[in-house]
Structures are given as C-alpha cells and as structure tokens.
Amino acid sequence: MWVKTLLFTNVIFLISALLMGTLFISGLVQAEPVGNSSIEFSKIRFEQVTQERKGQKWLALLWSVDCPPCMKELALVQKLQQKQKNLAVVIINTDTEESSEQKRADIIKHFKLMNLKNFHFTQGQEAQQRYQVDPQWFGELPRSYFIDEQGKFHGKSGLIAEEFLTQWLLIL
Amino acid sequence: MKNINNRLKLLILVTFILSTGISQQVLAEPMDHSQHQGQKSVKQAKTICQKIAVTCGKTVTSAFAPNGDFWRIWSQQDNIYYQISPDNGQNFGIAKAVGIAKEKISARNENRPKIAFDSKQGVYLSWASPREKKYTADIRYSYSSDYGKTFSTPITVNDDGLLTGHSFNEMVVNDEGDVSIVWLDGRLKQRKDAGNGSAIFIASGNMTKAKSQFVNQEVVNGTCVCCRLAVDYNQQGKLAILWRHIYGDNIREFAITTLGEQSTPYQVSHDHWKINGCPHQGGALSIAQDNRYHMVWYNQGDKGKGIFYSYSNDAGKSLSLPLAVGEQAAQAAHPHMSERKGVIDIVWTQFTGTEHQLWHQQSTDKGVTFGIARVLATSTKGSDRPFIVQGQNNSFVSWHRFQQGHWLNQL
C-alpha cells in the first residue's frame, strides 16, 4: 500500500515538476511579489502588461527612491487615484540595492499605490531592463511613458505637469 | 513487488534527473529571460555577497597614495572596506574594514565615499551617511595619520544640525593636509525664499594643524539635486568646482566657479536640457599646468545630446567648441576625464542592450585633436561609472563591474 502511495505521490510530483518546468520555461509563472507590493521587472512581463492594456491609454512611470521629483509625480498619481479607481498606471522602480528594498516598499505604501501594478528592476540588470523599456532612455528620472490606444510609447523625462497627467489618465 | 520497486527506483531517478535538469535550464537562462530566475538572481547575489570582497561592492572609489600604493574602497554591511595594491592593481592585500563604528554609507551611482592622501602618511575619508528621513544625510569624515592603521572617530562636516539633504560629497587634500570637502546641501530649502534645487557648500580644515573645525560656507544656490560635483585645484591653488546648475525653468546646464577668483559662476554648457528630474550624471574637471580647464559633461537637451568635451583658457568664461564624444545612439554616458602633461584621457560607457563597454579616447595636444575611440573592456553584469585616477607616472582607468570585480588599467 505504501508503495502505491509513494508511487502515486511520485507521479504527481513528476507531473508537477514537468508542468512547473514547462511553465517556467514558457514564462507563464510569475514570482511571488516582493514585500507584497512589487514584482520583479522582466521584458516578458512588461510585454504582457502592454498587450493586456492594448486599446486603452495608460502610463508607465519609472522612478527611484533617491529622486525627489519622482516623489512629486507619485504624489500626483496618488491624487488622481483618489478621483478615479483603477487608474491605468504601471509603476516601475529602478532601484536594485538591498538597502533600497524597504524604502521602495515604504514609498509605495506612503503614496497608497499598492493596488497598481508595481515592478522593480533586478540587481546587475539595471541597464538591460532600462534598455528593454526603451533603448533611447538614458536613465534620467522620473521617466514617464504615455502609451496610446495603438500601443505606441511616448517617452518624457522629468516631472509631468498635473494638467497633462489628468488629461491622459482621467476619463472626463 | 520487485518489479514495482525497480519501477519506483527508476521513477525516482527520472524525477531527480528531470527536476535537476529543469533547475539547471532555468539557471542557465540568458539575461533576457531573467524573469524566470528573478527571485533566484537576487537571492544568489545576496548569498555570494555574504563574504567581504570588492565584488560585493556596488561602487568602488580608488586613488593612488604618494608612495605609489593603489587604494580602493567600497561599502558593505555599513562598513567602509579598503584594499591596497603595491603593483598598480595586479595584486591586492586583504580587505580591511576602516576601524570606525558601523553606520549607513551612501554608495551608489553618483554618491559614494571618497578617499584622499597627504604626503605625511595621512589617509582621508569622506562619505554621506543617510539619516532617518527620506533624502536626508550627513557628510561624514574620518582621518588616519598612520596610513590606515587607525582612523579618527568620524565627525559630521555639515554644521547646520538640520535633518536635511547633505550628500554628493567630493574631497580634495593637498600634500600639507589641507582638506576641502564640497557637497550638495538642502539647508537653504528651509528658507521661505528658497529657490529650486540644492546648494553647494564647502568646508575646509587641516588635521595636522589642529584646524579640525569644518566651517561651512555657501558656494552657490540652485543646483541640481542628484548629480555629482567635480573639483580640482588650479595653478594658483584655488579650488574650481563644476556642477549641474538649474537655469530658468528647469534648464539643467553645467556651471563652473573658481573659489576666490570670481563672484558669479560661468555657464559651461548650452545644450538646453529642460528637465525637472534627476539626470544622475555629473561632469568631470581637470586643470592642467598651463591652467587650461578641461571638462566633460553629459546632456540630453534639444540643442545638445550626449557627451561633450571642451577646454577653457580663462577658467570657464569662454570655451572651445564642444566636441561630441562617444556614440549617442549606443547610449554613450557617464564620462570622466583627466589631464596629465598635455595628454587628455576621456573614458565613458556605452551599452549594446546586453553588453556594457568601457570606451577611451585620448588627445596628446592639450585637447585640440583626439585619436579614435576604442573599447577597453566589457561587462555583462552591470557597470559602475568609470574614473581616471592618477598614478606616480601614469594615468589609469578604474572600472567596477557588479559581481565581476574591479578593474584597473593603465591608459
């Protein structure tokens, strides 16, 4: 009996391992969010988001914990979120140091942006991931991408005016 | 039963091989597929960096001591570590922690510890230590009079006692031990009439002459808040500072001033980069024996994009026609430069999408003409800013690559 149980368990394990392996390889499994508020950025995940949002206007906002103007833009997003739930904003943090992890979580919490899609870059791959977002972006922050209904990216560096953000994000 | 047992063993073996195979396959994924191993890579990095090694440092600062030793320092686990090489970076002694109490140390991108020497066995360290509130830090300083055996209890250089921004420190020390530390300071933001950005402050002292009090002086207000400063002495022994200033409505251009020689800074770049943000890219300055100021900077303005080199014979009042350096389309960025006996070396990084490249271009006629640019080294696991450091007889480029290590090469 124990042999049958073992065999059964092993078959289940084998199937799970194969399935998990296939899923990992095909990129369908997403890692658990870090700090319950942010998941690691990847090209495929970002493309998935882009596909999911096709046909609507949205904003991808890139920020860093040591960029004061970024905080102003995050505050603007928070303000707009109060006016409209389900704001079409994806937030990408470019910090990868261990020392930044807590700060990142605190800031997301401070601006109450936990319900938005939050990504963060991977240590040692900052440049690759920056390049994956946009080869023409040199890392200056905040960096905002206004993505139109056709999925076309319009990049802008520096703090965006509230008026413009409102026009882009709020369905008035 | 035996048959079942054999099948069971086989199954276990197959399961083991398959699961191992899958793990290896996931681990062996190239960078572009990092999403599969994202969590792993962070964990691996953390595991690797339990040891004390320069490879674990995010950034490295280096300098040659007067006796020809090459020192490199990095921050790890709230300590500053140093290693000394007697042979221009080929071999290093063991990593030692600077003998001071642990504290937080800013060591990323443009903002990192500094090291300098005098000619009397003095080793000088300066760093920014983040405080409890966001964007606040103090400029810290420690000094060794016995070539690193012992270090003084760190002191806070900024004298305002405010919980505000003090960071992006640069330090220069002359042979006699006159120390000058400059930094970006947020204290003026407390004023009602505060302008945009930060201010530059300077403090000077001399530990060997018991002038240990760092009296703070304002140099200029309205600077960019997140780009490093560049400093050098001119031939009159005056300190010149190059920084990214804020002109008008967030036009970020480089400016220069020579302390004690002018009342208003000169505007260096005219690239018209309008950005209310953080470029995270400062410039570099090197003053030659003929008092020619050599400079490089980076901008993304509508009149000038990329890296530019220029020189000035009148301390920045007028400049040579800026020369574009590197390939803008290849993400040329983070330039540094240094002049030595009429030879100008410029280094910068470029990025192909998968590979970081360290580039070098040289002028042997005081910056009038430059040879062709060439790649010196590459990296796939991240790239620190490159810096040129002066040895006794030669110039060297120092480049740190995350997890790959620190690299020093004679130019």
Coordinates of C-alpha atoms in Angstrom, one line a residue:
Chain A
M1 CA 0.0 0.0 0.0
W2 CA 2.8 2.4 1.0
V3 CA 4.4 1.6 -2.4
K4 CA 1.3 2.6 -4.2
T5 CA 1.0 5.8 -2.2
L6 CA 4.7 6.5 -2.8
L7 CA 4.3 5.8 -6.5
F8 CA 1.2 8.0 -6.7
T9 CA 3.0 10.8 -4.8
N10 CA 6.0 10.5 -7.1
V11 CA 3.9 10.5 -10.3
I12 CA 2.1 13.6 -9.0
F13 CA 5.5 15.2 -8.2
L14 CA 6.9 14.3 -11.6
I15 CA 3.9 15.7 -13.4
S16 CA 4.1 18.9 -11.2
A17 CA 7.8 19.2 -11.8
L18 CA 7.4 18.8 -15.6
L19 CA 4.5 21.2 -15.6
M20 CA 6.3 23.8 -13.4
G21 CA 9.4 23.4 -15.6
T22 CA 7.4 24.0 -18.7
L23 CA 5.6 26.9 -17.2
F24 CA 8.9 28.4 -16.0
I25 CA 10.5 28.0 -19.4
S26 CA 7.5 29.4 -21.2
G27 CA 7.5 32.4 -18.8
L28 CA 4.0 31.9 -17.6
V29 CA 4.8 31.6 -13.9
Q30 CA 5.3 34.9 -12.1
A31 CA 7.4 35.0 -9.0
E32 CA 5.8 36.0 -5.7
P33 CA 5.6 39.7 -5.2
V34 CA 8.4 41.1 -3.1
G35 CA 7.2 42.8 0.0
N36 CA 3.7 42.2 -1.2
S37 CA 3.8 45.3 -3.2
S38 CA 6.2 44.9 -6.1
I39 CA 7.2 42.2 -8.5
E40 CA 10.5 41.9 -10.4
F41 CA 10.5 43.5 -13.8
S42 CA 11.0 41.4 -16.9
K43 CA 10.7 42.1 -20.6
I44 CA 8.1 39.4 -21.0
R45 CA 6.0 40.6 -18.0
F46 CA 6.2 44.1 -19.3
E47 CA 5.1 43.0 -22.8
Q48 CA 2.2 41.1 -21.2
V49 CA 1.1 44.3 -19.5
T50 CA 1.4 46.1 -22.8
Q51 CA -0.7 43.5 -24.5
E52 CA -3.3 43.5 -21.8
R53 CA -3.7 47.2 -22.0
K54 CA -3.8 47.5 -25.7
G55 CA -6.6 49.7 -26.9
Q56 CA -6.5 51.9 -23.9
K57 CA -4.4 54.9 -22.8
W58 CA -2.1 54.2 -19.9
L59 CA 1.0 55.5 -18.2
A60 CA 4.3 53.7 -17.3
L61 CA 6.1 55.6 -14.6
L62 CA 9.7 54.9 -13.7
W63 CA 11.1 56.1 -10.5
S64 CA 13.9 55.8 -7.9
V65 CA 13.9 56.2 -4.2
D66 CA 16.6 58.9 -4.4
C67 CA 14.8 61.1 -7.0
P68 CA 12.9 63.9 -5.3
P69 CA 10.9 64.9 -8.4
C70 CA 9.8 61.2 -8.7
M71 CA 8.0 61.6 -5.4
K72 CA 6.1 64.6 -6.7
E73 CA 4.9 62.5 -9.7
L74 CA 4.0 59.6 -7.4
A75 CA 2.0 62.1 -5.3
L76 CA 0.2 63.3 -8.4
V77 CA -0.7 59.7 -9.3
Q78 CA -2.0 59.2 -5.8
K79 CA -4.1 62.3 -6.1
L80 CA -5.6 61.1 -9.4
Q81 CA -6.2 57.7 -8.0
Q82 CA -8.4 59.3 -5.4
K83 CA -10.5 60.7 -8.2
Q84 CA -10.6 57.6 -10.2
K85 CA -10.2 54.0 -9.2
N86 CA -8.4 51.5 -11.4
L87 CA -6.1 54.2 -12.7
A88 CA -4.2 52.9 -15.8
V89 CA -0.8 53.3 -14.4
V90 CA 2.1 50.9 -14.1
I91 CA 4.9 51.8 -11.8
I92 CA 8.5 50.7 -12.2
N93 CA 11.1 51.2 -9.6
T94 CA 14.7 51.3 -10.9
D95 CA 16.5 50.6 -7.6
T96 CA 18.1 47.3 -7.0
E97 CA 20.2 47.6 -3.9
E98 CA 19.2 45.7 -0.9
S99 CA 19.2 48.9 1.0
S100 CA 16.5 50.3 -1.3
E101 CA 14.0 47.4 -0.8
Q102 CA 12.5 48.7 2.3
K103 CA 12.5 52.3 1.1
R104 CA 10.7 51.2 -2.1
A105 CA 8.0 49.4 -0.1
D106 CA 7.6 52.3 2.3
I107 CA 7.2 54.8 -0.5
I108 CA 4.6 52.7 -2.4
K109 CA 2.7 52.4 0.9
H110 CA 3.1 56.0 1.7
F111 CA 1.5 57.0 -1.6
K112 CA -1.0 54.2 -1.3
L113 CA -0.1 52.8 -4.7
M114 CA -0.2 49.1 -3.7
N115 CA -3.2 48.4 -5.9
L116 CA -1.4 49.5 -9.0
K117 CA 0.9 47.2 -10.9
N118 CA 4.3 47.7 -9.3
F119 CA 7.6 46.4 -10.8
H120 CA 11.2 46.8 -9.7
F121 CA 14.4 46.3 -11.6
T122 CA 16.9 43.4 -10.9
Q123 CA 20.3 43.8 -9.4
G124 CA 23.0 43.7 -12.0
Q125 CA 20.5 44.1 -14.8
E126 CA 19.5 47.7 -14.5
A127 CA 20.9 48.7 -17.8
Q128 CA 19.4 45.7 -19.6
Q129 CA 16.0 46.4 -18.2
R130 CA 16.2 50.1 -18.9
Y131 CA 17.1 49.1 -22.5
Q132 CA 14.1 46.7 -22.6
V133 CA 11.8 49.6 -21.7
D134 CA 13.4 52.0 -24.2
P135 CA 16.8 51.9 -25.9
Q136 CA 16.6 55.6 -26.2
W137 CA 16.2 56.3 -22.5
F138 CA 19.4 57.1 -20.6
G139 CA 18.2 56.6 -17.1
E140 CA 17.2 60.1 -16.1
L141 CA 14.2 60.1 -13.7
P142 CA 11.3 60.4 -13.4
R143 CA 10.7 58.9 -16.8
S144 CA 7.1 58.7 -18.0
Y145 CA 5.7 56.8 -20.9
F146 CA 2.4 57.8 -22.3
I147 CA 1.1 54.7 -24.2
D148 CA -1.7 55.4 -26.6
E149 CA -4.6 53.2 -27.8
Q150 CA -2.4 51.8 -30.5
G151 CA 0.3 50.8 -28.0
K152 CA 2.7 53.5 -29.1
F153 CA 5.1 54.7 -26.4
H154 CA 5.7 58.5 -26.0
G155 CA 8.6 59.0 -23.5
K156 CA 9.1 62.1 -21.4
S157 CA 11.8 62.7 -18.8
G158 CA 11.2 64.8 -15.7
L159 CA 8.2 65.7 -13.6
I160 CA 5.0 65.8 -15.7
A161 CA 2.6 68.6 -15.3
E162 CA -0.5 67.7 -13.3
E163 CA -2.8 69.0 -16.0
F164 CA -1.3 66.7 -18.6
L165 CA -1.4 63.7 -16.3
T166 CA -5.1 64.4 -15.5
Q167 CA -5.9 64.7 -19.2
W168 CA -4.2 61.4 -20.0
L169 CA -5.4 59.3 -17.1
L170 CA -8.8 60.5 -16.1
I171 CA -11.9 59.6 -18.1
L172 CA -13.5 63.0 -18.0
Chain B
M1 CA 6.8 -6.3 -5.8
K2 CA 10.4 -6.3 -7.0
N3 CA 9.1 -5.0 -10.4
I4 CA 7.3 -2.3 -8.6
N5 CA 10.3 -1.4 -6.6
N6 CA 12.5 -1.2 -9.7
R7 CA 10.0 1.0 -11.4
L8 CA 9.8 3.1 -8.4
K9 CA 13.6 3.5 -8.3
L10 CA 13.6 4.3 -12.0
L11 CA 10.8 6.8 -11.5
I12 CA 12.7 8.5 -8.6
L13 CA 15.8 8.6 -10.8
V14 CA 13.9 10.1 -13.7
T15 CA 12.2 12.6 -11.5
F16 CA 15.5 13.6 -10.0
I17 CA 17.2 14.0 -13.4
L18 CA 14.3 15.9 -14.8
S19 CA 14.0 18.2 -11.8
T20 CA 17.7 18.8 -11.8
G21 CA 17.7 19.4 -15.5
I22 CA 14.9 21.9 -15.2
S23 CA 16.7 23.8 -12.4
Q24 CA 19.8 23.9 -14.5
Q25 CA 17.9 25.1 -17.5
V26 CA 16.3 27.8 -15.5
L27 CA 19.6 28.9 -14.0
A28 CA 21.3 28.8 -17.4
E29 CA 18.7 31.2 -19.0
P30 CA 20.3 34.2 -20.6
M31 CA 19.8 37.7 -19.2
D32 CA 16.8 38.4 -21.4
H33 CA 14.9 35.7 -19.7
S34 CA 15.7 36.8 -16.2
Q35 CA 12.0 36.9 -15.3
H36 CA 12.2 33.2 -14.7
Q37 CA 15.0 33.5 -12.2
G38 CA 14.4 36.9 -11.0
Q39 CA 13.9 35.9 -7.4
K40 CA 16.8 33.5 -7.7
S41 CA 19.2 36.0 -9.0
V42 CA 18.6 38.4 -6.1
K43 CA 19.0 35.5 -3.6
Q44 CA 22.1 34.3 -5.4
A45 CA 23.6 37.8 -5.3
K46 CA 22.8 38.1 -1.6
T47 CA 24.4 34.7 -1.0
I48 CA 27.5 35.5 -2.9
C49 CA 27.9 38.8 -1.1
Q50 CA 28.0 37.4 2.4
K51 CA 31.8 37.4 2.0
I52 CA 33.8 40.6 2.3
A53 CA 35.0 41.3 -1.2
V54 CA 35.2 44.1 -3.6
T55 CA 32.9 42.2 -6.0
C56 CA 30.1 42.7 -3.5
G57 CA 30.5 46.5 -3.5
K58 CA 28.1 48.3 -5.7
T59 CA 30.6 51.1 -6.3
V60 CA 34.3 51.4 -5.9
T61 CA 36.4 54.6 -5.3
S62 CA 40.1 54.5 -5.8
A63 CA 43.2 56.6 -5.6
F64 CA 47.0 56.3 -5.6
A65 CA 48.8 57.2 -2.4
P66 CA 52.0 59.3 -2.7
N67 CA 54.2 56.2 -2.2
G68 CA 52.7 54.6 -5.3
D69 CA 50.3 52.2 -3.5
F70 CA 46.9 51.9 -5.1
W71 CA 43.9 52.0 -2.7
R72 CA 40.4 51.0 -3.4
I73 CA 37.5 51.4 -1.1
W74 CA 33.9 50.2 -1.1
S75 CA 30.9 50.0 1.2
Q76 CA 29.5 46.8 2.5
Q77 CA 27.3 46.0 5.5
D78 CA 27.6 49.5 6.9
N79 CA 31.4 49.5 6.8
I80 CA 33.9 51.0 4.5
Y81 CA 36.4 48.4 3.4
Y82 CA 39.8 49.1 1.7
Q83 CA 42.4 47.1 -0.1
I84 CA 45.9 48.2 -1.1
S85 CA 47.8 47.1 -4.2
P86 CA 51.6 47.7 -4.4
D87 CA 51.7 46.9 -8.1
N88 CA 49.1 49.1 -9.9
G89 CA 46.2 46.8 -9.2
Q90 CA 47.7 43.5 -10.2
N91 CA 47.7 42.2 -6.6
F92 CA 45.9 43.4 -3.5
G93 CA 46.3 42.8 0.2
I94 CA 43.4 41.5 2.3
A95 CA 40.3 43.6 2.6
K96 CA 40.2 45.5 5.9
A97 CA 37.4 47.4 7.4
V98 CA 38.1 51.0 8.3
G99 CA 38.3 51.0 12.1
I100 CA 35.3 53.0 12.9
A101 CA 31.8 52.2 14.3
K102 CA 29.3 50.9 11.7
E103 CA 27.0 53.4 10.1
K104 CA 24.9 53.7 7.0
I105 CA 27.0 54.7 4.0
S106 CA 25.7 56.0 0.7
A107 CA 27.5 54.2 -2.1
R108 CA 25.5 54.1 -5.3
N109 CA 25.7 55.8 -8.6
E110 CA 27.0 59.3 -8.3
N111 CA 27.0 59.4 -4.5
R112 CA 29.8 57.4 -2.9
P113 CA 32.7 57.6 -0.3
K114 CA 35.8 59.5 -1.2
I115 CA 39.5 58.9 -0.4
A116 CA 42.5 61.2 -0.5
F117 CA 46.0 61.4 0.9
D118 CA 48.6 63.9 2.1
S119 CA 52.3 63.4 1.9
K120 CA 52.7 62.6 5.6
Q121 CA 51.0 59.2 5.9
G122 CA 47.6 60.8 6.1
V123 CA 44.6 59.0 4.7
Y124 CA 41.4 60.9 4.4
L125 CA 37.9 59.5 4.0
S126 CA 34.6 61.3 3.5
W127 CA 31.1 59.8 2.9
A128 CA 27.5 60.6 3.1
S129 CA 25.5 58.8 5.8
P130 CA 21.8 58.6 5.3
R131 CA 19.6 59.8 8.1
E132 CA 16.2 58.5 9.2
K133 CA 14.1 60.7 6.9
K134 CA 13.9 60.4 3.2
Y135 CA 16.6 62.5 1.3
T136 CA 18.4 63.4 4.4
A137 CA 22.0 62.6 5.1
D138 CA 25.1 64.0 6.8
I139 CA 28.6 64.4 5.4
R140 CA 31.0 62.4 7.4
Y141 CA 34.7 62.5 7.7
S142 CA 37.5 60.4 9.2
Y143 CA 41.2 60.7 9.1
S144 CA 44.2 58.4 9.6
S145 CA 47.6 59.8 10.5
D146 CA 49.3 56.4 10.3
Y147 CA 48.5 55.3 6.8
G148 CA 45.3 53.5 7.7
K149 CA 46.3 51.6 10.8
T150 CA 43.8 53.7 12.8
F151 CA 41.2 56.2 11.9
S152 CA 39.7 59.0 13.9
T153 CA 36.2 58.9 15.2
P154 CA 34.1 60.2 12.4
I155 CA 32.7 63.7 12.6
T156 CA 29.8 65.4 10.8
V157 CA 31.1 68.0 8.4
N158 CA 27.9 69.9 7.8
D159 CA 27.4 72.3 10.8
D160 CA 23.7 73.2 10.4
G161 CA 22.4 70.4 12.6
L162 CA 19.4 70.1 10.3
L163 CA 17.7 66.9 9.2
T164 CA 18.0 67.7 5.6
G165 CA 20.0 66.7 2.5
H166 CA 23.8 66.7 2.6
S167 CA 25.3 64.4 0.1
F168 CA 27.3 64.0 -3.2
N169 CA 30.5 64.9 -1.3
E170 CA 33.8 65.4 -3.1
M171 CA 37.0 65.8 -1.3
V172 CA 40.5 67.2 -2.2
V173 CA 43.6 67.1 0.0
N174 CA 46.9 68.7 -0.7
D175 CA 50.3 67.5 0.4
E176 CA 50.2 69.6 3.5
G177 CA 46.9 68.1 4.6
D178 CA 44.6 71.0 3.7
V179 CA 41.2 69.3 3.3
S180 CA 38.4 70.7 1.3
I181 CA 35.0 69.0 1.1
V182 CA 32.2 70.2 -1.1
W183 CA 28.7 68.8 -1.2
L184 CA 25.1 69.3 -2.2
D185 CA 23.2 70.8 0.7
G186 CA 19.5 71.1 1.3
R187 CA 19.6 73.6 4.2
L188 CA 18.6 76.6 2.1
K189 CA 15.3 74.9 1.2
Q190 CA 14.2 75.7 4.8
R191 CA 14.1 79.4 3.8
K192 CA 10.9 80.8 2.6
D193 CA 12.5 82.4 -0.5
A194 CA 14.3 79.1 -1.3
G195 CA 14.8 78.5 -5.0
N196 CA 14.8 75.4 -7.0
G197 CA 17.2 72.5 -6.2
S198 CA 20.1 72.3 -3.8
A199 CA 23.1 74.4 -2.8
I200 CA 26.8 73.7 -2.8
F201 CA 28.6 74.1 0.5
I202 CA 32.3 73.9 1.2
A203 CA 34.2 73.2 4.4
S204 CA 37.9 73.2 4.9
G205 CA 40.3 72.1 7.6
N206 CA 43.7 70.7 8.4
M207 CA 44.0 67.9 10.9
T208 CA 47.8 68.2 11.0
K209 CA 47.5 71.9 12.1
A210 CA 44.7 71.3 14.6
K211 CA 42.2 73.1 12.4
S212 CA 39.8 70.3 12.8
Q213 CA 36.7 72.6 12.7
F214 CA 35.0 72.4 9.4
V215 CA 33.4 75.9 9.0
N216 CA 30.7 75.6 6.4
Q217 CA 30.4 78.2 3.6
E218 CA 27.7 78.5 0.9
V219 CA 29.2 78.5 -2.6
V220 CA 26.1 78.7 -4.8
N221 CA 22.4 78.0 -4.6
G222 CA 20.0 76.5 -7.2
T223 CA 21.9 73.4 -8.3
C224 CA 20.6 70.1 -9.5
V225 CA 19.9 67.8 -6.5
C226 CA 21.2 64.4 -7.8
C227 CA 24.4 64.9 -9.8
R228 CA 28.0 64.6 -8.5
L229 CA 30.3 67.6 -8.3
A230 CA 33.7 67.8 -9.9
V231 CA 36.6 69.6 -8.3
D232 CA 40.3 70.4 -8.9
Y233 CA 42.9 72.9 -7.9
N234 CA 44.1 75.5 -10.4
Q235 CA 47.7 76.7 -10.7
Q236 CA 47.0 79.4 -8.2
G237 CA 46.0 76.8 -5.7
K238 CA 42.3 77.9 -5.9
L239 CA 39.6 75.3 -5.9
A240 CA 37.4 75.1 -9.0
I241 CA 34.0 73.3 -8.9
L242 CA 32.0 72.1 -11.9
W243 CA 28.4 71.1 -11.3
R244 CA 24.9 70.8 -12.9
H245 CA 23.0 74.0 -12.3
I246 CA 19.4 74.9 -12.7
Y247 CA 18.8 77.9 -15.0
G248 CA 15.4 79.4 -15.6
D249 CA 12.6 77.0 -15.8
N250 CA 14.5 73.7 -15.0
I251 CA 17.1 74.1 -17.7
R252 CA 19.9 71.9 -16.4
E253 CA 23.3 73.2 -17.6
F254 CA 26.8 72.8 -16.3
A255 CA 28.4 75.7 -14.5
I256 CA 31.8 76.4 -13.0
T257 CA 33.3 78.6 -10.5
T258 CA 36.8 79.1 -9.1
L259 CA 36.6 80.0 -5.4
G260 CA 38.2 83.3 -4.6
E261 CA 38.5 84.3 -8.2
Q262 CA 35.0 85.2 -9.3
S263 CA 31.7 86.2 -7.8
T264 CA 29.4 84.7 -10.4
P265 CA 29.7 81.2 -11.8
Y266 CA 30.2 80.8 -15.6
Q267 CA 27.7 78.8 -17.6
V268 CA 29.6 76.0 -19.3
S269 CA 27.1 74.1 -21.4
H270 CA 24.3 75.5 -23.5
D271 CA 22.5 72.3 -24.5
H272 CA 19.1 73.4 -23.2
W273 CA 18.2 70.3 -21.3
K274 CA 14.9 71.1 -19.7
I275 CA 14.1 68.5 -17.1
N276 CA 12.5 68.7 -13.7
G277 CA 14.2 65.5 -12.7
C278 CA 17.3 63.6 -11.9
P279 CA 19.9 63.1 -14.7
H280 CA 22.1 61.2 -12.3
Q281 CA 25.1 62.3 -14.4
G282 CA 27.7 64.8 -13.2
G283 CA 30.7 66.1 -15.2
A284 CA 34.4 65.9 -14.8
L285 CA 37.1 68.6 -14.5
S286 CA 40.9 68.5 -14.7
I287 CA 43.1 71.6 -14.7
A288 CA 46.4 71.5 -16.5
Q289 CA 49.8 73.0 -15.5
D290 CA 49.1 75.8 -18.0
N291 CA 45.9 76.5 -16.2
R292 CA 43.7 75.2 -19.0
Y293 CA 40.5 73.9 -17.6
H294 CA 39.4 70.6 -19.3
M295 CA 35.9 69.5 -18.9
V296 CA 33.4 66.8 -19.9
W297 CA 29.7 66.7 -19.3
Y298 CA 26.6 64.9 -20.5
N299 CA 23.3 66.4 -21.5
Q300 CA 20.1 65.5 -23.3
G301 CA 19.0 68.9 -24.4
D302 CA 17.3 69.9 -27.6
K303 CA 20.5 71.7 -28.6
G304 CA 23.0 69.2 -27.4
K305 CA 22.6 65.5 -26.7
G306 CA 25.3 63.2 -25.4
I307 CA 28.8 63.6 -24.0
F308 CA 30.8 66.8 -24.7
Y309 CA 34.4 67.8 -24.1
S310 CA 35.6 71.3 -24.0
Y311 CA 38.5 73.3 -22.6
S312 CA 38.8 76.8 -21.4
N313 CA 41.9 79.1 -21.0
D314 CA 40.0 81.6 -18.8
A315 CA 38.6 79.4 -16.0
G316 CA 35.4 78.6 -17.9
K317 CA 34.5 82.2 -19.0
S318 CA 34.9 81.2 -22.7
L319 CA 35.1 77.6 -24.0
S320 CA 36.4 75.8 -27.0
L321 CA 33.8 74.5 -29.4
P322 CA 32.3 71.4 -27.5
L323 CA 33.4 68.2 -29.1
A324 CA 30.8 65.3 -29.1
V325 CA 32.3 62.2 -27.6
G326 CA 31.1 58.6 -27.9
E327 CA 28.1 57.3 -29.8
Q328 CA 24.9 58.8 -28.8
A329 CA 22.9 56.0 -30.4
A330 CA 24.9 53.5 -28.4
Q331 CA 24.0 55.0 -25.1
A332 CA 27.3 56.8 -24.5
A333 CA 27.1 58.1 -21.0
H334 CA 28.9 58.7 -17.7
P335 CA 32.1 60.4 -18.9
H336 CA 35.1 61.0 -16.8
M337 CA 38.4 62.6 -17.8
S338 CA 41.8 63.7 -16.6
E339 CA 44.7 65.7 -17.9
R340 CA 48.3 64.8 -17.4
K341 CA 51.2 66.6 -19.1
G342 CA 49.2 67.8 -22.0
V343 CA 47.5 64.4 -22.6
I344 CA 43.8 64.3 -22.1
D345 CA 42.1 61.0 -21.4
I346 CA 38.4 60.6 -21.6
V347 CA 36.5 57.4 -20.6
W348 CA 32.8 56.7 -20.8
T349 CA 30.5 53.7 -21.0
Q350 CA 28.3 52.5 -23.9
F351 CA 25.6 49.8 -23.8
T352 CA 24.6 47.4 -26.6
G353 CA 21.5 46.1 -24.9
T354 CA 23.3 43.1 -23.5
E355 CA 26.9 44.3 -23.1
H356 CA 28.4 47.3 -21.2
Q357 CA 31.5 48.7 -22.9
L358 CA 34.2 50.9 -21.5
W359 CA 35.5 53.4 -24.1
H360 CA 38.5 55.6 -24.2
Q361 CA 39.7 58.5 -26.3
Q362 CA 42.9 60.4 -26.0
S363 CA 44.3 63.7 -27.0
T364 CA 48.1 64.3 -27.0
D365 CA 47.9 68.0 -27.9
K366 CA 46.1 69.5 -24.9
G367 CA 42.7 68.8 -26.2
V368 CA 42.9 70.3 -29.7
T369 CA 42.6 67.0 -31.5
F370 CA 41.7 63.4 -30.4
G371 CA 42.6 60.0 -31.6
I372 CA 40.0 57.4 -32.4
A373 CA 37.8 56.0 -29.7
R374 CA 38.4 52.4 -28.7
V375 CA 36.9 49.8 -26.3
L376 CA 39.0 48.9 -23.3
A377 CA 36.8 46.4 -21.5
T378 CA 33.3 44.9 -21.4
S379 CA 30.8 43.7 -18.9
T380 CA 27.5 41.8 -18.9
K381 CA 26.7 42.1 -15.2
G382 CA 26.3 45.7 -14.7
S383 CA 28.6 48.7 -14.8
D384 CA 29.8 51.3 -12.4
R385 CA 30.9 54.7 -13.6
P386 CA 34.5 54.7 -14.8
F387 CA 37.0 57.0 -13.3
I388 CA 40.5 58.1 -14.3
V389 CA 43.0 58.1 -11.4
Q390 CA 46.5 59.5 -11.5
G391 CA 49.5 57.3 -10.5
Q392 CA 53.0 58.5 -10.0
N393 CA 53.9 58.3 -13.6
N394 CA 50.8 57.3 -15.5
S395 CA 47.1 57.7 -15.8
F396 CA 44.9 54.7 -15.0
V397 CA 41.2 53.9 -15.6
S398 CA 39.3 52.3 -12.7
W399 CA 36.1 50.5 -13.6
H400 CA 34.0 48.4 -11.3
R401 CA 31.6 45.8 -12.6
F402 CA 28.9 44.3 -10.3
Q403 CA 29.8 40.7 -9.3
Q404 CA 32.6 40.7 -11.9
G405 CA 35.0 42.8 -9.9
H406 CA 37.1 45.9 -10.0
W407 CA 39.4 46.6 -12.9
L408 CA 42.4 48.9 -13.2
N409 CA 44.2 49.5 -16.4
Q410 CA 47.0 51.9 -17.4
L411 CA 46.0 54.3 -20.2

